[in-house]
Short mmCIF file of C-alpha atoms in Angstrom, two decimals:
data_model
loop_
_atom_site.label_atom_id
_atom_site.label_comp_id
_atom_site.label_asym_id
_atom_site.label_seq_id
_atom_site.Cartn_x
_atom_site.Cartn_y
_atom_site.Cartn_z
CA MET A 1 65.57 225.22 -64.61
CA ARG A 2 67.89 224.62 -61.77
CA ILE A 3 65.02 225.63 -59.44
CA LYS A 4 62.82 223.26 -61.01
CA LYS A 5 65.05 220.51 -60.76
CA ASN A 6 66.03 221.30 -57.01
CA ASN A 7 62.00 221.82 -56.58
CA LEU A 8 61.49 218.15 -57.90
CA ILE A 9 64.65 216.79 -55.63
CA LEU A 10 62.65 218.02 -52.82
CA ILE A 11 59.36 216.33 -53.77
CA PHE A 12 60.87 213.19 -53.49
CA LEU A 13 62.55 213.47 -50.69
CA VAL A 14 59.75 214.72 -48.98
CA VAL A 15 57.68 212.13 -49.93
CA LEU A 16 60.75 209.59 -49.27
CA GLY A 17 60.58 210.86 -45.91
CA LEU A 18 56.54 210.81 -45.65
CA LEU A 19 56.55 207.01 -46.93
CA ILE A 20 59.63 205.87 -43.98
CA PHE A 21 57.43 207.82 -41.52
CA LEU A 22 54.52 206.37 -42.37
CA HIS A 23 55.94 202.80 -42.67
CA GLY A 24 57.45 203.33 -39.03
CA VAL A 25 54.46 204.59 -37.54
CA GLY A 26 52.27 201.43 -39.20
CA LEU A 27 49.81 203.97 -41.04
CA LEU A 28 51.02 202.74 -43.86
CA ARG A 29 50.70 199.03 -43.48
CA PRO A 30 47.16 197.82 -44.49
CA LEU A 31 47.60 199.06 -47.81
CA GLU A 32 51.09 196.87 -47.46
CA ASN A 33 49.26 194.28 -46.88
CA PHE A 34 47.09 194.80 -49.28
CA ILE A 35 49.56 195.06 -51.79
CA LEU A 36 51.89 191.69 -51.23
CA LYS A 37 48.83 189.74 -50.63
CA SER A 38 47.07 190.70 -54.12
CA PHE A 39 50.54 190.05 -55.92
CA SER A 40 51.91 187.14 -53.78
CA SER A 41 50.67 184.64 -56.62
CA LEU A 42 52.46 186.80 -59.57
CA ASN A 43 55.51 186.16 -57.35
CA SER A 44 55.14 182.99 -56.97
CA ARG A 45 54.62 182.00 -60.38
CA PHE A 46 57.50 183.97 -61.68
CA TYR A 47 59.28 182.49 -58.91
CA SER A 48 58.77 179.24 -60.70
CA TRP A 49 59.42 180.27 -64.04
CA GLY A 50 62.76 181.48 -63.19
CA ASN A 51 62.91 178.19 -61.25
CA SER A 52 62.32 176.14 -64.03
CA PHE A 53 64.63 178.08 -66.03
CA GLN A 54 67.11 176.94 -63.81
CA ALA A 55 66.40 173.29 -63.30
CA SER A 56 66.79 172.96 -67.45
CA TYR A 57 70.36 175.51 -67.20
CA GLN A 58 71.56 172.79 -64.87
CA GLU A 59 70.27 169.78 -67.67
CA GLN A 60 71.77 171.15 -70.70
CA ALA A 61 75.15 171.21 -68.74
CA THR A 62 75.21 167.17 -68.56
CA GLN A 63 73.64 164.14 -70.22
CA GLU A 64 69.65 164.40 -69.92
CA SER A 65 68.54 161.17 -69.04
CA LEU A 66 70.97 160.85 -66.66
CA LEU A 67 70.51 163.67 -64.89
CA ALA A 68 66.64 162.94 -64.78
CA LYS A 69 67.33 159.47 -63.23
CA ILE A 70 69.72 160.88 -60.80
CA ASP A 71 67.37 163.57 -59.46
CA GLU A 72 64.65 160.82 -59.42
CA LEU A 73 66.93 158.82 -57.49
CA THR A 74 68.24 161.28 -55.03
CA LYS A 75 64.62 162.05 -54.10
CA GLU A 76 64.02 158.94 -53.29
CA VAL A 77 66.34 158.51 -51.51
CA ALA A 78 65.16 161.71 -49.55
CA VAL A 79 61.63 159.87 -48.59
CA LEU A 80 63.46 156.69 -47.88
CA THR A 81 65.83 158.39 -45.74
CA VAL A 82 63.05 160.33 -43.82
CA ALA A 83 60.86 157.34 -43.70
CA SER A 84 63.70 155.14 -42.15
CA SER A 85 64.20 157.88 -39.59
CA GLN A 86 61.03 158.00 -38.47
CA GLU A 87 60.90 154.07 -38.06
CA GLN A 88 63.83 154.32 -36.22
CA GLU A 89 62.56 156.87 -33.74
CA LEU A 90 59.53 155.51 -33.71
CA ARG A 91 60.99 152.47 -32.42
CA GLU A 92 62.93 153.56 -29.60
CA GLU A 93 60.60 155.63 -28.72
CA ASN A 94 58.15 152.79 -28.40
CA ALA A 95 60.93 151.32 -26.19
CA LYS A 96 61.41 153.71 -23.83
CA LEU A 97 57.34 153.97 -23.12
CA ARG A 98 57.14 150.28 -22.90
CA SER A 99 59.43 151.01 -19.90
CA GLN A 100 57.82 154.22 -18.49
CA LEU A 101 54.36 153.06 -18.50
CA ASN A 102 53.66 156.81 -16.63
CA PHE A 103 54.52 159.06 -19.46
CA VAL A 104 52.37 160.18 -21.67
CA LYS A 105 53.51 162.96 -24.32
CA THR A 106 51.54 163.83 -27.58
CA ASN A 107 52.42 166.26 -29.95
CA ASN A 108 50.30 168.11 -32.28
CA PHE A 109 52.20 170.37 -35.04
CA LYS A 110 50.61 171.97 -37.98
CA ALA A 111 51.80 172.45 -41.29
CA VAL A 112 51.30 174.91 -43.65
CA ALA A 113 52.35 174.43 -47.37
CA ALA A 114 53.80 178.04 -48.23
CA GLU A 115 55.32 178.95 -52.07
CA VAL A 116 59.00 180.56 -52.30
CA ILE A 117 58.73 183.55 -53.79
CA SER A 118 62.25 184.96 -53.82
CA ARG A 119 65.65 184.43 -52.86
CA GLU A 120 67.90 187.02 -51.12
CA SER A 121 70.63 188.52 -53.36
CA LEU A 122 74.17 187.84 -52.29
CA ILE A 123 74.86 191.50 -51.51
CA GLU A 124 72.13 191.34 -48.97
CA SER A 125 72.79 187.97 -47.61
CA SER A 126 76.96 188.89 -47.19
CA GLY A 127 78.40 185.64 -48.57
CA ALA A 128 76.59 183.79 -45.75
CA GLY A 129 74.44 181.74 -47.71
CA GLN A 130 71.10 183.13 -49.44
CA ASP A 131 68.17 183.20 -47.81
CA ILE A 132 64.82 182.76 -49.29
CA ILE A 133 61.22 184.44 -48.56
CA ILE A 134 57.90 182.53 -48.94
CA ASN A 135 54.68 183.86 -49.46
CA LYS A 136 53.07 182.89 -45.92
CA GLY A 137 53.61 185.44 -42.44
CA LEU A 138 52.08 186.30 -39.36
CA LYS A 139 48.71 185.94 -40.47
CA ASP A 140 48.67 182.42 -41.36
CA GLY A 141 50.04 181.15 -38.06
CA LEU A 142 53.96 181.33 -38.73
CA ALA A 143 56.53 182.87 -36.13
CA VAL A 144 59.90 182.89 -35.94
CA GLY A 145 62.04 180.12 -34.63
CA GLN A 146 59.67 177.38 -36.54
CA GLY A 147 61.46 174.89 -38.62
CA VAL A 148 60.30 174.78 -42.54
CA THR A 149 60.78 171.51 -44.18
CA SER A 150 61.01 170.39 -47.83
CA GLU A 151 58.04 168.55 -50.17
CA GLU A 152 60.20 164.89 -48.71
CA GLY A 153 59.86 166.49 -45.02
CA ILE A 154 63.52 167.21 -44.99
CA ILE A 155 64.17 170.07 -42.89
CA ILE A 156 65.41 172.91 -44.95
CA GLY A 157 65.76 175.77 -42.65
CA LYS A 158 63.67 178.03 -39.96
CA ILE A 159 62.13 181.33 -39.98
CA VAL A 160 63.94 184.45 -39.21
CA GLU A 161 61.90 187.16 -39.78
CA VAL A 162 58.12 187.59 -40.23
CA LYS A 163 55.83 189.80 -41.49
CA ASP A 164 52.03 189.67 -41.68
CA HIS A 165 51.99 187.81 -45.32
CA SER A 166 55.42 187.05 -46.10
CA ALA A 167 58.48 185.47 -44.15
CA LYS A 168 62.02 184.89 -44.49
CA LEU A 169 63.67 182.11 -43.74
CA CYS A 170 67.42 181.09 -43.39
CA LEU A 171 68.33 177.48 -45.07
CA THR A 172 70.29 175.07 -43.39
CA THR A 173 73.85 175.91 -45.35
CA SER A 174 73.40 179.53 -44.43
CA ARG A 175 75.95 180.63 -41.91
CA GLY A 176 73.98 181.66 -38.58
CA CYS A 177 71.16 179.10 -39.36
CA LYS A 178 71.73 176.88 -36.52
CA LEU A 179 69.43 173.91 -35.23
CA ALA A 180 69.38 171.85 -32.08
CA ALA A 181 70.24 168.61 -33.50
CA ALA A 182 71.65 164.97 -32.60
CA ILE A 183 73.28 162.13 -34.80
CA GLN A 184 71.49 158.68 -35.25
CA ASN A 185 75.00 157.24 -33.62
CA SER A 186 75.24 154.76 -30.82
CA THR A 187 75.52 157.42 -28.61
CA ARG A 188 73.07 159.52 -29.50
CA THR A 189 75.34 162.55 -30.15
CA GLN A 190 73.80 165.88 -29.20
CA GLY A 191 74.93 169.05 -30.66
CA ILE A 192 73.79 172.49 -33.02
CA THR A 193 74.65 172.67 -36.76
CA ASP A 194 75.41 175.76 -38.55
CA GLY A 195 75.60 176.29 -41.97
CA ASP A 196 78.85 176.45 -43.74
CA LEU A 197 79.34 179.28 -47.00
CA GLY A 198 75.68 178.03 -48.37
CA LEU A 199 77.25 175.21 -49.00
CA THR A 200 77.20 172.48 -46.82
CA ILE A 201 76.19 172.32 -42.81
CA LYS A 202 78.86 171.93 -40.00
CA MET A 203 78.36 170.20 -36.61
CA ASN A 204 81.32 171.39 -34.52
CA TYR A 205 82.57 170.96 -30.98
CA ILE A 206 81.86 166.85 -30.84
CA PRO A 207 83.19 165.18 -28.03
CA GLN A 208 86.04 163.14 -28.87
CA LEU A 209 84.66 160.37 -27.28
CA GLU A 210 81.64 160.14 -29.63
CA VAL A 211 81.97 158.07 -32.15
CA VAL A 212 80.30 159.17 -35.53
CA SER A 213 80.44 157.35 -38.79
CA VAL A 214 80.17 159.04 -42.57
CA GLY A 215 76.68 157.89 -43.36
CA ASP A 216 74.90 158.43 -39.85
CA ARG A 217 71.85 160.51 -40.17
CA VAL A 218 71.37 163.63 -38.67
CA ILE A 219 68.23 164.58 -37.01
CA THR A 220 66.69 167.65 -34.86
CA SER A 221 67.21 166.86 -31.40
CA GLY A 222 63.63 168.86 -30.17
CA LEU A 223 65.29 170.71 -27.88
CA GLY A 224 64.63 174.00 -28.88
CA ASP A 225 60.78 175.01 -28.50
CA LYS A 226 59.61 175.36 -31.67
CA ILE A 227 60.76 172.38 -34.36
CA PRO A 228 59.84 168.90 -33.35
CA ARG A 229 62.19 166.37 -33.03
CA GLY A 230 63.13 163.62 -35.66
CA LEU A 231 63.34 165.94 -38.71
CA VAL A 232 66.19 165.04 -41.15
CA ILE A 233 68.64 167.45 -41.29
CA GLY A 234 71.14 165.33 -43.67
CA LYS A 235 73.74 162.85 -43.34
CA VAL A 236 77.20 162.68 -42.23
CA ILE A 237 79.73 162.75 -44.99
CA GLU A 238 82.73 163.93 -43.73
CA ILE A 239 84.64 163.75 -40.05
CA ARG A 240 87.34 165.93 -38.66
CA ASN A 241 88.58 164.14 -35.97
CA GLU A 242 92.32 164.91 -34.77
CA SER A 243 93.55 162.95 -32.15
CA ASN A 244 95.19 166.08 -30.70
CA GLU A 245 92.35 168.42 -30.00
CA VAL A 246 89.33 167.96 -27.40
CA TRP A 247 86.45 168.34 -29.97
CA GLN A 248 86.13 166.92 -33.58
CA ASP A 249 83.81 168.17 -36.68
CA ALA A 250 81.35 166.77 -38.95
CA THR A 251 80.36 168.07 -42.07
CA ILE A 252 76.61 167.10 -43.34
CA GLU A 253 75.22 167.03 -46.68
CA PRO A 254 71.74 167.93 -47.39
CA LEU A 255 69.60 165.46 -48.74
CA VAL A 256 67.40 167.72 -50.94
CA ASN A 257 68.93 170.53 -53.35
CA LEU A 258 68.43 173.93 -52.00
CA ASP A 259 68.32 175.80 -55.14
CA ASN A 260 65.35 173.98 -56.48
CA LEU A 261 62.93 174.72 -53.22
CA THR A 262 59.34 176.32 -54.38
CA VAL A 263 56.79 174.45 -52.19
CA VAL A 264 58.20 174.75 -48.73
CA THR A 265 56.00 173.24 -45.55
CA VAL A 266 56.02 175.64 -42.54
CA ILE A 267 55.68 173.36 -39.08
CA ILE A 268 53.39 175.01 -36.70
CA PRO A 269 54.03 173.90 -33.25
CA MET B 1 46.70 217.09 -67.64
CA PHE B 2 44.73 213.95 -68.22
CA LYS B 3 47.80 212.99 -70.58
CA ASN B 4 50.01 213.56 -67.84
CA ILE B 5 48.21 211.50 -65.81
CA TRP B 6 48.21 208.64 -68.34
CA GLN B 7 51.65 208.84 -68.50
CA ILE B 8 51.68 208.57 -65.38
CA LEU B 9 49.68 205.30 -64.97
CA ILE B 10 51.78 203.50 -67.73
CA LEU B 11 55.13 204.67 -65.68
CA ILE B 12 53.59 203.13 -62.49
CA ILE B 13 52.49 199.78 -64.34
CA ILE B 14 55.95 199.29 -66.21
CA THR B 15 57.92 200.05 -63.21
CA SER B 16 56.06 198.07 -60.40
CA PHE B 17 55.85 194.82 -63.30
CA LEU B 18 60.06 195.31 -63.77
CA ALA B 19 59.93 195.44 -59.93
CA LEU B 20 57.95 192.21 -59.33
CA LEU B 21 60.24 190.59 -61.85
CA GLN B 22 63.65 191.74 -60.28
CA PHE B 23 61.95 190.27 -56.93
CA SER B 24 61.28 186.72 -58.03
CA PHE B 25 61.85 185.76 -61.46
CA ILE B 26 65.07 187.23 -61.94
CA SER B 27 66.35 185.91 -58.10
CA SER B 28 65.34 182.49 -58.80
CA LEU B 29 67.73 182.68 -62.08
CA PRO B 30 71.04 180.56 -61.39
CA SER B 31 74.08 182.82 -61.31
CA PRO B 32 75.37 184.42 -63.58
CA PHE B 33 71.76 185.39 -64.64
CA CYS B 34 70.61 186.08 -60.93
CA GLN B 35 72.87 189.23 -61.13
CA ILE B 36 70.99 191.14 -63.42
CA ASN B 37 70.23 194.53 -62.13
CA LEU B 38 67.23 195.29 -63.94
CA LEU B 39 65.78 198.13 -62.53
CA LEU B 40 68.99 199.91 -61.91
CA ILE B 41 70.17 199.31 -65.57
CA VAL B 42 65.99 200.99 -66.62
CA LEU B 43 66.45 203.34 -63.82
CA ILE B 44 69.81 205.37 -65.46
CA PHE B 45 68.26 203.94 -69.21
CA THR B 46 65.20 206.55 -68.74
CA LEU B 47 67.92 209.11 -67.16
CA PHE B 48 69.94 208.63 -70.25
CA PHE B 49 67.49 208.81 -72.84
CA LEU B 50 64.51 210.68 -70.85
CA ASP B 51 64.87 212.49 -68.61
CA PHE B 52 65.51 213.32 -64.55
CA ARG B 53 62.21 213.80 -63.42
CA THR B 54 60.77 210.66 -65.23
CA ALA B 55 64.03 208.51 -64.02
CA LEU B 56 62.96 210.14 -60.38
CA ILE B 57 59.30 208.93 -60.19
CA SER B 58 60.24 205.31 -61.93
CA ALA B 59 62.92 205.10 -58.47
CA LEU B 60 60.66 206.35 -56.18
CA ILE B 61 57.96 203.29 -57.46
CA ALA B 62 60.72 201.01 -57.72
CA GLY B 63 62.44 201.51 -54.45
CA PHE B 64 58.79 201.16 -52.69
CA TRP B 65 58.25 198.00 -54.29
CA LEU B 66 61.28 196.38 -53.37
CA ASP B 67 61.33 197.89 -49.97
CA LEU B 68 57.67 196.74 -49.13
CA MET B 69 58.81 192.93 -50.58
CA SER B 70 62.30 192.72 -49.10
CA PHE B 71 62.85 192.28 -45.47
CA SER B 72 65.62 194.90 -44.97
CA PHE B 73 65.13 198.57 -43.48
CA PHE B 74 62.22 200.30 -45.12
CA GLY B 75 63.70 203.02 -47.02
CA LEU B 76 67.25 201.76 -48.10
CA TYR B 77 66.02 200.93 -51.87
CA LEU B 78 64.47 204.53 -51.90
CA ILE B 79 67.22 206.17 -50.31
CA VAL B 80 70.35 203.96 -52.49
CA PHE B 81 67.98 204.54 -55.62
CA PHE B 82 67.74 208.21 -55.07
CA ILE B 83 71.40 208.86 -54.56
CA CYS B 84 72.68 207.03 -57.39
CA LEU B 85 69.99 208.78 -59.83
CA PHE B 86 71.42 211.89 -58.64
CA PHE B 87 75.11 211.10 -58.56
CA ALA B 88 73.86 209.66 -62.16
CA GLU B 89 72.84 212.66 -63.16
CA TRP B 90 75.41 215.02 -61.53
CA ILE B 91 77.79 212.88 -64.05
CA LEU B 92 75.97 213.51 -66.94
CA LYS B 93 75.59 216.99 -67.12
CA ASN B 94 79.34 217.97 -65.62
CA LEU B 95 81.64 214.84 -66.81
CA LEU B 96 79.91 212.97 -69.71
CA THR B 97 77.94 216.04 -71.28
CA ASN B 98 77.47 214.49 -74.58
CA ARG B 99 75.30 211.52 -74.60
CA SER B 100 77.16 209.18 -76.70
CA PHE B 101 77.71 205.28 -76.38
CA TYR B 102 81.03 205.51 -74.45
CA SER B 103 79.10 208.08 -71.88
CA LEU B 104 76.28 205.07 -71.69
CA LEU B 105 79.26 202.46 -71.43
CA ALA B 106 80.62 204.73 -68.38
CA ILE B 107 77.41 205.28 -66.67
CA MET B 108 76.52 202.36 -66.26
CA THR B 109 79.26 200.43 -64.78
CA GLY B 110 79.88 203.32 -62.95
CA ILE B 111 76.72 203.71 -61.31
CA THR B 112 76.20 199.84 -60.79
CA PHE B 113 79.24 200.01 -58.48
CA PHE B 114 78.32 202.57 -56.92
CA TYR B 115 74.78 200.93 -56.20
CA ASN B 116 76.50 197.85 -54.98
CA PHE B 117 79.12 199.25 -52.94
CA LEU B 118 75.98 201.43 -51.59
CA VAL B 119 73.74 199.26 -51.11
CA ALA B 120 76.31 196.44 -48.73
CA THR B 121 77.51 199.47 -46.82
CA LEU B 122 73.96 199.95 -45.82
CA PHE B 123 73.29 196.59 -45.03
CA TYR B 124 76.74 196.30 -43.14
CA ILE B 125 75.69 199.10 -41.16
CA PHE B 126 72.69 198.19 -39.96
CA SER B 127 72.68 194.29 -39.97
CA ALA B 128 72.72 192.99 -36.75
CA GLU B 129 75.26 190.65 -37.10
CA LYS B 130 78.27 192.28 -38.01
CA LEU B 131 79.64 189.70 -40.26
CA VAL B 132 83.34 190.14 -42.23
CA PHE B 133 83.29 193.43 -43.83
CA PHE B 134 81.87 193.34 -47.40
CA LEU B 135 85.14 194.63 -49.36
CA TRP B 136 87.31 191.81 -48.14
CA GLN B 137 84.56 189.33 -48.90
CA LYS B 138 84.48 187.45 -52.52
CA SER B 139 80.71 187.13 -53.22
CA PHE B 140 80.73 191.52 -53.10
CA TRP B 141 83.16 191.48 -55.95
CA LEU B 142 82.24 188.79 -57.60
CA THR B 143 78.09 190.20 -57.90
CA THR B 144 79.44 193.51 -58.50
CA ALA B 145 81.34 192.14 -61.57
CA TYR B 146 78.61 190.22 -62.63
CA GLN B 147 75.99 193.18 -62.35
CA CYS B 148 78.82 195.17 -64.35
CA LEU B 149 78.68 192.98 -67.27
CA TRP B 150 75.43 192.83 -67.57
CA SER B 151 75.19 196.61 -67.42
CA LEU B 152 77.86 196.43 -70.09
CA LEU B 153 76.10 194.35 -72.40
CA SER B 154 72.31 195.74 -71.23
CA ALA B 155 73.94 199.38 -72.61
CA VAL B 156 75.23 198.14 -75.93
CA ILE B 157 71.55 197.08 -76.74
CA LEU B 158 69.41 199.43 -75.18
CA PHE B 159 71.79 201.98 -77.22
CA ASN B 160 71.46 200.33 -80.54
CA LEU B 161 67.69 199.64 -80.12
CA ALA B 162 67.39 203.29 -79.08
CA VAL B 163 69.61 204.73 -81.91
CA LEU B 164 67.29 202.82 -83.95
CA VAL B 165 63.91 205.11 -82.81
CA SER B 166 65.98 208.84 -82.00
CA LYS B 167 67.89 211.23 -83.48
CA ARG B 168 69.25 212.69 -80.25
CA ILE B 169 72.27 210.14 -79.20
CA LYS B 170 75.67 210.97 -80.50
CA PRO B 171 77.49 208.61 -82.80
CA PHE B 172 79.55 205.66 -82.04
CA PHE B 173 82.43 206.97 -82.90
CA LEU B 174 84.04 210.18 -82.91
CA ASP B 175 83.83 211.82 -86.31
CA LYS B 176 87.11 212.18 -87.79
CA LYS B 177 86.57 215.31 -89.95
CA SER B 178 85.26 217.41 -87.09
CA LEU B 179 88.66 217.05 -85.50
CA VAL B 180 90.54 218.33 -88.36
#
């Protein structure tokens, strides 16, 4: 009995070692890709069922009609914010181009829609904020560093790891998910945003001389080569400004609920 | 032989389905429901009520699926499930030798804690960015606590169901007459 059990353990260890080895040398890749691609739609279906349960679970906690109205208005505000931000950018760009007649630049970006199929566990995320996994990957033109937006066009994160048919992206509220950003204020303050405990976004090391106000919109500055300029990150909700310090910090609130994402768009330069 | 193959095929289908459910459906649920560790519960249940061989095959399939779909290093979940099962089997053979309700509760809770500790350790060791050590993080203890609670709840439900089906299970409480 003991020998039989030891044999079983040995067989398991051999199979385990073989799987790891075959995966490491890439021999398992065709099978892995086939399995992942075949079950991708099932994954996204399961995820959307779970997400709809989450939406209904949240609605039961408060008055249903008020929540629906808030949800509707929040989406409308997000869309209007994006439109307004884009209009402001276009106006400023137009003014610049008028003064620089020799300057010509065109940005051609492709957008790939993807479905969210999973959310990282808190153990895996080590408390930094839960990353999400989508069902598009290298074969669809995705690469590390590309920006990802919600359905309303608000940037929600960027790709941090990519496989052939899936990709992992960090949300803007996750610690370590840094974006080159600019505040739409009078001085066009530039900086780097970083997530804060999976809840909000922070922009630190803003010079004291920069005038930042609550309500200012924060957009991507386009200084990174893969994320275009002008994508809305959020709006400033709090400023920490101590007179005896060199820098000031801003807390930024994302304009979409990052817990309810089911479909996202990857911006491919 | 065909019966064995048929049984293994059913095991593969069921375990694969549970793995997909764990990866996609459960992860999308709101807290605390997203903390249900369905695969671990099923593996311990299989070990407790069936046998080590069946649990080991299930662990192999479940671990393979999770390693395939997740972005952790390949083999993490295979290794963790194997160690947890081996440890659970050792406990059942040497410490909790009677298959009673209390032993199921103890093994479910203990192995859940051990699983989380193992996963967090391996993630910490192999992660590129050295974040705060997981034992000092509130999220680790909260997740572990929720998972243990869900394991306890599932142990209660599964034991009740199994008692209806099988006579191999010991009663809830010790029989006073046997002590006299």
